[in-house]
Amino acid sequence: MIKLLIIDDHPLVIDGIKTMLKDESYLHIEAAAKTAKEALNILEAGIAVDIILLDINLPDMDGLRLCEIIRDMNKTVKILGLTYVNEAGIITQLIKKGANGYLLKNMEREELITAINQVMDGTIYLSKAANEKIIQQLQSLGLPQNNVPVLTRREKEILQLLSEGLTSQEIAGRLFLSSYTVDTHRKNMLQKFNVHNTQSLMNVVRELGIIA
Amino acid sequence: MIKLLIIDDHPLVIDGIKTMLKDESYLHIEAAAKTAKEALNILEAGIAVDIILLDINLPDMDGLRLCEIIRDMNKTVKILGLTYVNEAGIITQLIKKGANGYLLKNMEREELITAINQVMDGTIYLSKAANEKIIQQLQSLGLPQNNVPVLTRREKEILQLLSEGLTSQEIAGRLFLSSYTVDTHRKNMLQKFNVHNTQSLMNVVRELGIIA
DNA sequence: GAATAAATACCTAAAATCTGGTAGGCTGCA
DNA sequence: TGCAGCCTACCAGATTTTAGGTATTTATTC
């Protein structure tokens, strides 16, 4: 008997998973949580589960962060991430945070069951559709696979403010920097991704899941 | 007996809706389609349904367009739009295209049933959560309600290319225009939305659902 | 037929961005 | 201890964008 915990804020998804699994008698949905808080309460109460289906878009906490917290609490439970969109960045980060696999929410029933079984066997399950898209994304960006540019903390911070529509001067004011410095970071980011304006930069980093 | 057609490319959603409605004996799910093409086949085959639950994000066709087509075919069937995100623009467009209401996919079972009943009674059902967000969005943008700027065909075309990261000159080349003309359109759009750079413009139009 | 909206195009000046440099200080790690 | 990476800061020139105009042509609508 494999015990499951579903963490997803959409009742529709919870009901859908229940239906998909109802004929598999060895799979039992032990509990379902609609928020990160609820999920942590369940886990802290000592309810034992074997596998957690974790939605990455939760209302009260970043799913990546929750994955990390759960992994810190419990080294053996299997975590299977669920996402609507497949973004290279999100998924690689998810695995880094200790997840055992991910699924896209447009999965078929068979894929869900395969993923659960594979993860329980100790291997990592990566949704096929998502994998294909990741490779295609990297190629379309003209970036070498396994060599996605890494942004520094400061760069990400500036990127975030750029995405909100601030100018270099405004960002400089906000971060107590010289606008020269902000420009340098912007220049470096454009270079890293081989693009020539802010709009293109945004498209690339969104595709890669570097910012929301 | 109310007959339903579900159009959604996520098996999870279809199963979830089935579960939510399984205790309502007067509601019967007549058919489910995963693509616009499948849905049109079903409708053209003459299968009679009373209400259609229509996902706006389909793989093969824009949900708004499909809504329009269905409404052209059949003036009496009730159409209830389903979306993950609530964007003012999408939703107002949806109603314009002849939908009888919309629901967010994070709905509870009760809301789904209320929506179906209300739509069958002939009134338009607007998800409460979405409504609140729309009002809040319009306010946060400093725009008068009921007076969202309207973009012309050309402006939208240029907006699309801007979102892809093209410069004025590149857009001019692509559309066989003078770059002066492109600049004029850009200027007019910035003015319409009361923003001062392209990045902010993108944020506003995305919030309003004017472009994807 | 007049009025209105849309699309086109041009001009200029100011502001911002992009590109290619250089360089000092700090931190963590090997 | 030394080196690499990051953050900071500055300069200058080229390019692009923003903002203020004006103006003609082409539908569309009343």
PDB file of N, CA and C in Angstrom, chain A residues 12-85:
ATOM      1  N   LEU A  12     -10.296  20.962  -8.136  1.00  0.00           N
ATOM      2  CA  LEU A  12     -10.462  20.254  -9.394  1.00  0.00           C
ATOM      3  C   LEU A  12      -9.332  19.260  -9.606  1.00  0.00           C
ATOM      4  N   VAL A  13      -8.114  19.684  -9.312  1.00  0.00           N
ATOM      5  CA  VAL A  13      -6.954  18.822  -9.502  1.00  0.00           C
ATOM      6  C   VAL A  13      -6.982  17.675  -8.495  1.00  0.00           C
ATOM      7  N   ILE A  14      -7.334  17.995  -7.270  1.00  0.00           N
ATOM      8  CA  ILE A  14      -7.394  16.949  -6.238  1.00  0.00           C
ATOM      9  C   ILE A  14      -8.419  15.893  -6.629  1.00  0.00           C
ATOM     10  N   ASP A  15      -9.599  16.360  -7.038  1.00  0.00           N
ATOM     11  CA  ASP A  15     -10.640  15.410  -7.453  1.00  0.00           C
ATOM     12  C   ASP A  15     -10.204  14.624  -8.683  1.00  0.00           C
ATOM     13  N   GLY A  16      -9.540  15.299  -9.602  1.00  0.00           N
ATOM     14  CA  GLY A  16      -9.094  14.629 -10.817  1.00  0.00           C
ATOM     15  C   GLY A  16      -8.105  13.528 -10.506  1.00  0.00           C
ATOM     16  N   ILE A  17      -7.172  13.799  -9.622  1.00  0.00           N
ATOM     17  CA  ILE A  17      -6.183  12.775  -9.258  1.00  0.00           C
ATOM     18  C   ILE A  17      -6.877  11.610  -8.555  1.00  0.00           C
ATOM     19  N   LYS A  18      -7.820  11.937  -7.679  1.00  0.00           N
ATOM     20  CA  LYS A  18      -8.560  10.875  -6.979  1.00  0.00           C
ATOM     21  C   LYS A  18      -9.212   9.946  -7.983  1.00  0.00           C
ATOM     22  N   THR A  19      -9.839  10.542  -8.994  1.00  0.00           N
ATOM     23  CA  THR A  19     -10.528   9.730  -9.998  1.00  0.00           C
ATOM     24  C   THR A  19      -9.533   8.877 -10.777  1.00  0.00           C
ATOM     25  N   MET A  20      -8.417   9.493 -11.159  1.00  0.00           N
ATOM     26  CA  MET A  20      -7.421   8.766 -11.945  1.00  0.00           C
ATOM     27  C   MET A  20      -6.870   7.554 -11.187  1.00  0.00           C
ATOM     28  N   LEU A  21      -6.830   7.671  -9.863  1.00  0.00           N
ATOM     29  CA  LEU A  21      -6.191   6.612  -9.074  1.00  0.00           C
ATOM     30  C   LEU A  21      -7.188   5.646  -8.434  1.00  0.00           C
ATOM     31  N   LYS A  22      -8.471   5.877  -8.629  1.00  0.00           N
ATOM     32  CA  LYS A  22      -9.444   5.124  -7.836  1.00  0.00           C
ATOM     33  C   LYS A  22      -9.434   3.619  -8.130  1.00  0.00           C
ATOM     34  N   ASP A  23      -8.981   3.227  -9.334  1.00  0.00           N
ATOM     35  CA  ASP A  23      -8.958   1.788  -9.641  1.00  0.00           C
ATOM     36  C   ASP A  23      -7.646   1.113  -9.242  1.00  0.00           C
ATOM     37  N   GLU A  24      -6.714   1.904  -8.761  1.00  0.00           N
ATOM     38  CA  GLU A  24      -5.438   1.313  -8.327  1.00  0.00           C
ATOM     39  C   GLU A  24      -5.535   1.077  -6.829  1.00  0.00           C
ATOM     40  N   SER A  25      -5.844  -0.154  -6.461  1.00  0.00           N
ATOM     41  CA  SER A  25      -6.144  -0.414  -5.057  1.00  0.00           C
ATOM     42  C   SER A  25      -4.912  -0.279  -4.159  1.00  0.00           C
ATOM     43  N   TYR A  26      -3.721  -0.390  -4.737  1.00  0.00           N
ATOM     44  CA  TYR A  26      -2.510  -0.290  -3.905  1.00  0.00           C
ATOM     45  C   TYR A  26      -2.108   1.164  -3.648  1.00  0.00           C
ATOM     46  N   LEU A  27      -2.832   2.101  -4.286  1.00  0.00           N
ATOM     47  CA  LEU A  27      -2.544   3.525  -4.052  1.00  0.00           C
ATOM     48  C   LEU A  27      -3.646   4.120  -3.192  1.00  0.00           C
ATOM     49  N   HIS A  28      -3.263   4.754  -2.099  1.00  0.00           N
ATOM     50  CA  HIS A  28      -4.266   5.334  -1.212  1.00  0.00           C
ATOM     51  C   HIS A  28      -3.949   6.795  -0.916  1.00  0.00           C
ATOM     52  N   ILE A  29      -4.930   7.649  -1.218  1.00  0.00           N
ATOM     53  CA  ILE A  29      -4.729   9.066  -0.947  1.00  0.00           C
ATOM     54  C   ILE A  29      -5.011   9.325   0.526  1.00  0.00           C
ATOM     55  N   GLU A  30      -3.931   9.556   1.240  1.00  0.00           N
ATOM     56  CA  GLU A  30      -3.996   9.679   2.689  1.00  0.00           C
ATOM     57  C   GLU A  30      -4.565  11.044   3.087  1.00  0.00           C
ATOM     58  N   ALA A  31      -4.148  12.075   2.354  1.00  0.00           N
ATOM     59  CA  ALA A  31      -4.588  13.422   2.699  1.00  0.00           C
ATOM     60  C   ALA A  31      -4.381  14.343   1.514  1.00  0.00           C
ATOM     61  N   ALA A  32      -5.066  15.499   1.567  1.00  0.00           N
ATOM     62  CA  ALA A  32      -4.882  16.518   0.545  1.00  0.00           C
ATOM     63  C   ALA A  32      -4.816  17.876   1.220  1.00  0.00           C
ATOM     64  N   ALA A  33      -3.940  18.735   0.722  1.00  0.00           N
ATOM     65  CA  ALA A  33      -3.793  20.065   1.317  1.00  0.00           C
ATOM     66  C   ALA A  33      -3.926  21.109   0.229  1.00  0.00           C
ATOM     67  N   LYS A  34      -4.567  22.239   0.578  1.00  0.00           N
ATOM     68  CA  LYS A  34      -4.741  23.286  -0.427  1.00  0.00           C
ATOM     69  C   LYS A  34      -3.732  24.413  -0.278  1.00  0.00           C
ATOM     70  N   THR A  35      -2.983  24.387   0.819  1.00  0.00           N
ATOM     71  CA  THR A  35      -1.963  25.420   0.997  1.00  0.00           C
ATOM     72  C   THR A  35      -0.707  24.774   1.575  1.00  0.00           C
ATOM     73  N   ALA A  36       0.385  25.504   1.480  1.00  0.00           N
ATOM     74  CA  ALA A  36       1.648  25.024   2.036  1.00  0.00           C
ATOM     75  C   ALA A  36       1.505  24.840   3.549  1.00  0.00           C
ATOM     76  N   LYS A  37       0.804  25.767   4.160  1.00  0.00           N
ATOM     77  CA  LYS A  37       0.621  25.727   5.608  1.00  0.00           C
ATOM     78  C   LYS A  37      -0.086  24.440   6.030  1.00  0.00           C
ATOM     79  N   GLU A  38      -1.197  24.193   5.359  1.00  0.00           N
ATOM     80  CA  GLU A  38      -1.958  22.975   5.611  1.00  0.00           C
ATOM     81  C   GLU A  38      -1.074  21.737   5.450  1.00  0.00           C
ATOM     82  N   ALA A  39      -0.300  21.741   4.384  1.00  0.00           N
ATOM     83  CA  ALA A  39       0.558  20.587   4.086  1.00  0.00           C
ATOM     84  C   ALA A  39       1.557  20.361   5.203  1.00  0.00           C
ATOM     85  N   LEU A  40       2.159  21.449   5.673  1.00  0.00           N
ATOM     86  CA  LEU A  40       3.154  21.321   6.736  1.00  0.00           C
ATOM     87  C   LEU A  40       2.495  20.845   8.029  1.00  0.00           C
ATOM     88  N   ASN A  41       1.292  21.335   8.285  1.00  0.00           N
ATOM     89  CA  ASN A  41       0.566  20.862   9.469  1.00  0.00           C
ATOM     90  C   ASN A  41       0.372  19.358   9.409  1.00  0.00           C
ATOM     91  N   ILE A  42      -0.043  18.883   8.254  1.00  0.00           N
ATOM     92  CA  ILE A  42      -0.281  17.446   8.088  1.00  0.00           C
ATOM     93  C   ILE A  42       0.999  16.657   8.339  1.00  0.00           C
ATOM     94  N   LEU A  43       2.084  17.135   7.754  1.00  0.00           N
ATOM     95  CA  LEU A  43       3.349  16.410   7.886  1.00  0.00           C
ATOM     96  C   LEU A  43       3.883  16.469   9.310  1.00  0.00           C
ATOM     97  N   GLU A  44       3.721  17.643   9.926  1.00  0.00           N
ATOM     98  CA  GLU A  44       4.224  17.796  11.296  1.00  0.00           C
ATOM     99  C   GLU A  44       3.389  16.984  12.288  1.00  0.00           C
ATOM    100  N   ALA A  45       2.132  16.735  11.937  1.00  0.00           N
ATOM    101  CA  ALA A  45       1.265  15.934  12.811  1.00  0.00           C
ATOM    102  C   ALA A  45       1.699  14.464  12.803  1.00  0.00           C
ATOM    103  N   GLY A  46       2.660  14.158  11.939  1.00  0.00           N
ATOM    104  CA  GLY A  46       3.197  12.797  11.947  1.00  0.00           C
ATOM    105  C   GLY A  46       2.441  11.818  11.081  1.00  0.00           C
ATOM    106  N   ILE A  47       1.589  12.329  10.205  1.00  0.00           N
ATOM    107  CA  ILE A  47       0.886  11.430   9.281  1.00  0.00           C
ATOM    108  C   ILE A  47       1.897  10.922   8.254  1.00  0.00           C
ATOM    109  N   ALA A  48       2.026   9.616   8.199  1.00  0.00           N
ATOM    110  CA  ALA A  48       3.053   9.026   7.335  1.00  0.00           C
ATOM    111  C   ALA A  48       2.556   8.916   5.905  1.00  0.00           C
ATOM    112  N   VAL A  49       3.340   9.443   4.966  1.00  0.00           N
ATOM    113  CA  VAL A  49       3.016   9.260   3.548  1.00  0.00           C
ATOM    114  C   VAL A  49       4.276   8.804   2.824  1.00  0.00           C
ATOM    115  N   ASP A  50       4.059   8.129   1.706  1.00  0.00           N
ATOM    116  CA  ASP A  50       5.189   7.620   0.937  1.00  0.00           C
ATOM    117  C   ASP A  50       5.568   8.556  -0.195  1.00  0.00           C
ATOM    118  N   ILE A  51       4.556   9.230  -0.724  1.00  0.00           N
ATOM    119  CA  ILE A  51       4.824  10.078  -1.881  1.00  0.00           C
ATOM    120  C   ILE A  51       3.944  11.327  -1.827  1.00  0.00           C
ATOM    121  N   ILE A  52       4.542  12.433  -2.200  1.00  0.00           N
ATOM    122  CA  ILE A  52       3.822  13.708  -2.171  1.00  0.00           C
ATOM    123  C   ILE A  52       3.716  14.241  -3.589  1.00  0.00           C
ATOM    124  N   LEU A  53       2.477  14.541  -4.002  1.00  0.00           N
ATOM    125  CA  LEU A  53       2.279  15.212  -5.290  1.00  0.00           C
ATOM    126  C   LEU A  53       2.176  16.701  -4.983  1.00  0.00           C
ATOM    127  N   LEU A  54       3.169  17.447  -5.444  1.00  0.00           N
ATOM    128  CA  LEU A  54       3.292  18.838  -5.012  1.00  0.00           C
ATOM    129  C   LEU A  54       3.122  19.815  -6.160  1.00  0.00           C
ATOM    130  N   ASP A  55       2.053  20.604  -6.107  1.00  0.00           N
ATOM    131  CA  ASP A  55       1.840  21.670  -7.086  1.00  0.00           C
ATOM    132  C   ASP A  55       2.861  22.776  -6.829  1.00  0.00           C
ATOM    133  N   ILE A  56       3.449  23.287  -7.909  1.00  0.00           N
ATOM    134  CA  ILE A  56       4.478  24.306  -7.746  1.00  0.00           C
ATOM    135  C   ILE A  56       3.887  25.702  -7.544  1.00  0.00           C
ATOM    136  N   ASN A  57       2.653  25.902  -7.995  1.00  0.00           N
ATOM    137  CA  ASN A  57       2.033  27.225  -7.858  1.00  0.00           C
ATOM    138  C   ASN A  57       1.031  27.231  -6.721  1.00  0.00           C
ATOM    139  N   LEU A  58       1.506  27.461  -5.528  1.00  0.00           N
ATOM    140  CA  LEU A  58       0.610  27.509  -4.374  1.00  0.00           C
ATOM    141  C   LEU A  58       0.345  28.955  -3.992  1.00  0.00           C
ATOM    142  N   PRO A  59      -0.795  29.208  -3.355  1.00  0.00           N
ATOM    143  CA  PRO A  59      -1.115  30.601  -3.046  1.00  0.00           C
ATOM    144  C   PRO A  59      -0.205  31.195  -1.974  1.00  0.00           C
ATOM    145  N   ASP A  60       0.207  30.389  -1.000  1.00  0.00           N
ATOM    146  CA  ASP A  60       0.890  31.003   0.145  1.00  0.00           C
ATOM    147  C   ASP A  60       2.399  30.794   0.198  1.00  0.00           C
ATOM    148  N   MET A  61       2.928  29.991  -0.693  1.00  0.00           N
ATOM    149  CA  MET A  61       4.381  29.793  -0.657  1.00  0.00           C
ATOM    150  C   MET A  61       4.861  29.300  -2.009  1.00  0.00           C
ATOM    151  N   ASP A  62       6.085  29.661  -2.352  1.00  0.00           N
ATOM    152  CA  ASP A  62       6.682  29.149  -3.575  1.00  0.00           C
ATOM    153  C   ASP A  62       6.858  27.637  -3.422  1.00  0.00           C
ATOM    154  N   GLY A  63       6.396  26.907  -4.411  1.00  0.00           N
ATOM    155  CA  GLY A  63       6.461  25.458  -4.349  1.00  0.00           C
ATOM    156  C   GLY A  63       7.882  24.929  -4.224  1.00  0.00           C
ATOM    157  N   LEU A  64       8.828  25.638  -4.820  1.00  0.00           N
ATOM    158  CA  LEU A  64      10.224  25.216  -4.736  1.00  0.00           C
ATOM    159  C   LEU A  64      10.701  25.264  -3.291  1.00  0.00           C
ATOM    160  N   ARG A  65      10.301  26.335  -2.634  1.00  0.00           N
ATOM    161  CA  ARG A  65      10.679  26.514  -1.229  1.00  0.00           C
ATOM    162  C   ARG A  65      10.048  25.405  -0.372  1.00  0.00           C
ATOM    163  N   LEU A  66       8.792  25.131  -0.635  1.00  0.00           N
ATOM    164  CA  LEU A  66       8.101  24.095   0.136  1.00  0.00           C
ATOM    165  C   LEU A  66       8.772  22.741  -0.075  1.00  0.00           C
ATOM    166  N   CYS A  67       9.177  22.480  -1.297  1.00  0.00           N
ATOM    167  CA  CYS A  67       9.861  21.228  -1.614  1.00  0.00           C
ATOM    168  C   CYS A  67      11.127  21.110  -0.760  1.00  0.00           C
ATOM    169  N   GLU A  68      11.842  22.200  -0.688  1.00  0.00           N
ATOM    170  CA  GLU A  68      13.082  22.242   0.090  1.00  0.00           C
ATOM    171  C   GLU A  68      12.801  21.953   1.574  1.00  0.00           C
ATOM    172  N   ILE A  69      11.756  22.599   2.097  1.00  0.00           N
ATOM    173  CA  ILE A  69      11.415  22.435   3.511  1.00  0.00           C
ATOM    174  C   ILE A  69      11.036  20.983   3.798  1.00  0.00           C
ATOM    175  N   ILE A  70      10.211  20.428   2.917  1.00  0.00           N
ATOM    176  CA  ILE A  70       9.782  19.043   3.120  1.00  0.00           C
ATOM    177  C   ILE A  70      10.987  18.108   3.069  1.00  0.00           C
ATOM    178  N   ARG A  71      11.878  18.361   2.131  1.00  0.00           N
ATOM    179  CA  ARG A  71      13.063  17.507   2.000  1.00  0.00           C
ATOM    180  C   ARG A  71      13.956  17.596   3.239  1.00  0.00           C
ATOM    181  N   ASP A  72      14.009  18.786   3.823  1.00  0.00           N
ATOM    182  CA  ASP A  72      14.789  18.949   5.066  1.00  0.00           C
ATOM    183  C   ASP A  72      14.176  18.137   6.206  1.00  0.00           C
ATOM    184  N   MET A  73      12.848  18.101   6.237  1.00  0.00           N
ATOM    185  CA  MET A  73      12.142  17.394   7.311  1.00  0.00           C
ATOM    186  C   MET A  73      12.264  15.881   7.167  1.00  0.00           C
ATOM    187  N   ASN A  74      12.224  15.442   5.917  1.00  0.00           N
ATOM    188  CA  ASN A  74      12.088  14.013   5.667  1.00  0.00           C
ATOM    189  C   ASN A  74      12.906  13.643   4.426  1.00  0.00           C
ATOM    190  N   LYS A  75      13.930  12.839   4.656  1.00  0.00           N
ATOM    191  CA  LYS A  75      14.845  12.526   3.554  1.00  0.00           C
ATOM    192  C   LYS A  75      14.328  11.409   2.648  1.00  0.00           C
ATOM    193  N   THR A  76      13.348  10.645   3.122  1.00  0.00           N
ATOM    194  CA  THR A  76      12.957   9.455   2.361  1.00  0.00           C
ATOM    195  C   THR A  76      11.667   9.609   1.553  1.00  0.00           C
ATOM    196  N   VAL A  77      10.803  10.533   1.960  1.00  0.00           N
ATOM    197  CA  VAL A  77       9.539  10.651   1.238  1.00  0.00           C
ATOM    198  C   VAL A  77       9.832  11.061  -0.204  1.00  0.00           C
ATOM    199  N   LYS A  78       9.048  10.504  -1.134  1.00  0.00           N
ATOM    200  CA  LYS A  78       9.227  10.833  -2.545  1.00  0.00           C
ATOM    201  C   LYS A  78       8.392  12.067  -2.869  1.00  0.00           C
ATOM    202  N   ILE A  79       8.978  12.981  -3.603  1.00  0.00           N
ATOM    203  CA  ILE A  79       8.260  14.208  -3.976  1.00  0.00           C
ATOM    204  C   ILE A  79       8.167  14.285  -5.497  1.00  0.00           C
ATOM    205  N   LEU A  80       6.938  14.418  -5.969  1.00  0.00           N
ATOM    206  CA  LEU A  80       6.702  14.501  -7.403  1.00  0.00           C
ATOM    207  C   LEU A  80       6.073  15.876  -7.676  1.00  0.00           C
ATOM    208  N   GLY A  81       6.801  16.741  -8.376  1.00  0.00           N
ATOM    209  CA  GLY A  81       6.309  18.091  -8.647  1.00  0.00           C
ATOM    210  C   GLY A  81       5.270  18.114  -9.752  1.00  0.00           C
ATOM    211  N   LEU A  82       4.289  18.990  -9.609  1.00  0.00           N
ATOM    212  CA  LEU A  82       3.261  19.167 -10.643  1.00  0.00           C
ATOM    213  C   LEU A  82       3.306  20.613 -11.121  1.00  0.00           C
ATOM    214  N   THR A  83       3.381  20.801 -12.424  1.00  0.00           N
ATOM    215  CA  THR A  83       3.352  22.163 -12.947  1.00  0.00           C
ATOM    216  C   THR A  83       2.403  22.230 -14.141  1.00  0.00           C
ATOM    217  N   TYR A  84       1.884  23.432 -14.389  1.00  0.00           N
ATOM    218  CA  TYR A  84       1.070  23.630 -15.587  1.00  0.00           C
ATOM    219  C   TYR A  84       1.970  23.838 -16.788  1.00  0.00           C
ATOM    220  N   VAL A  85       2.923  24.737 -16.603  1.00  0.00           N
ATOM    221  CA  VAL A  85       3.816  25.064 -17.707  1.00  0.00           C
ATOM    222  C   VAL A  85       5.130  24.351 -17.491  1.00  0.00           C
TER     223      VAL A  85
END
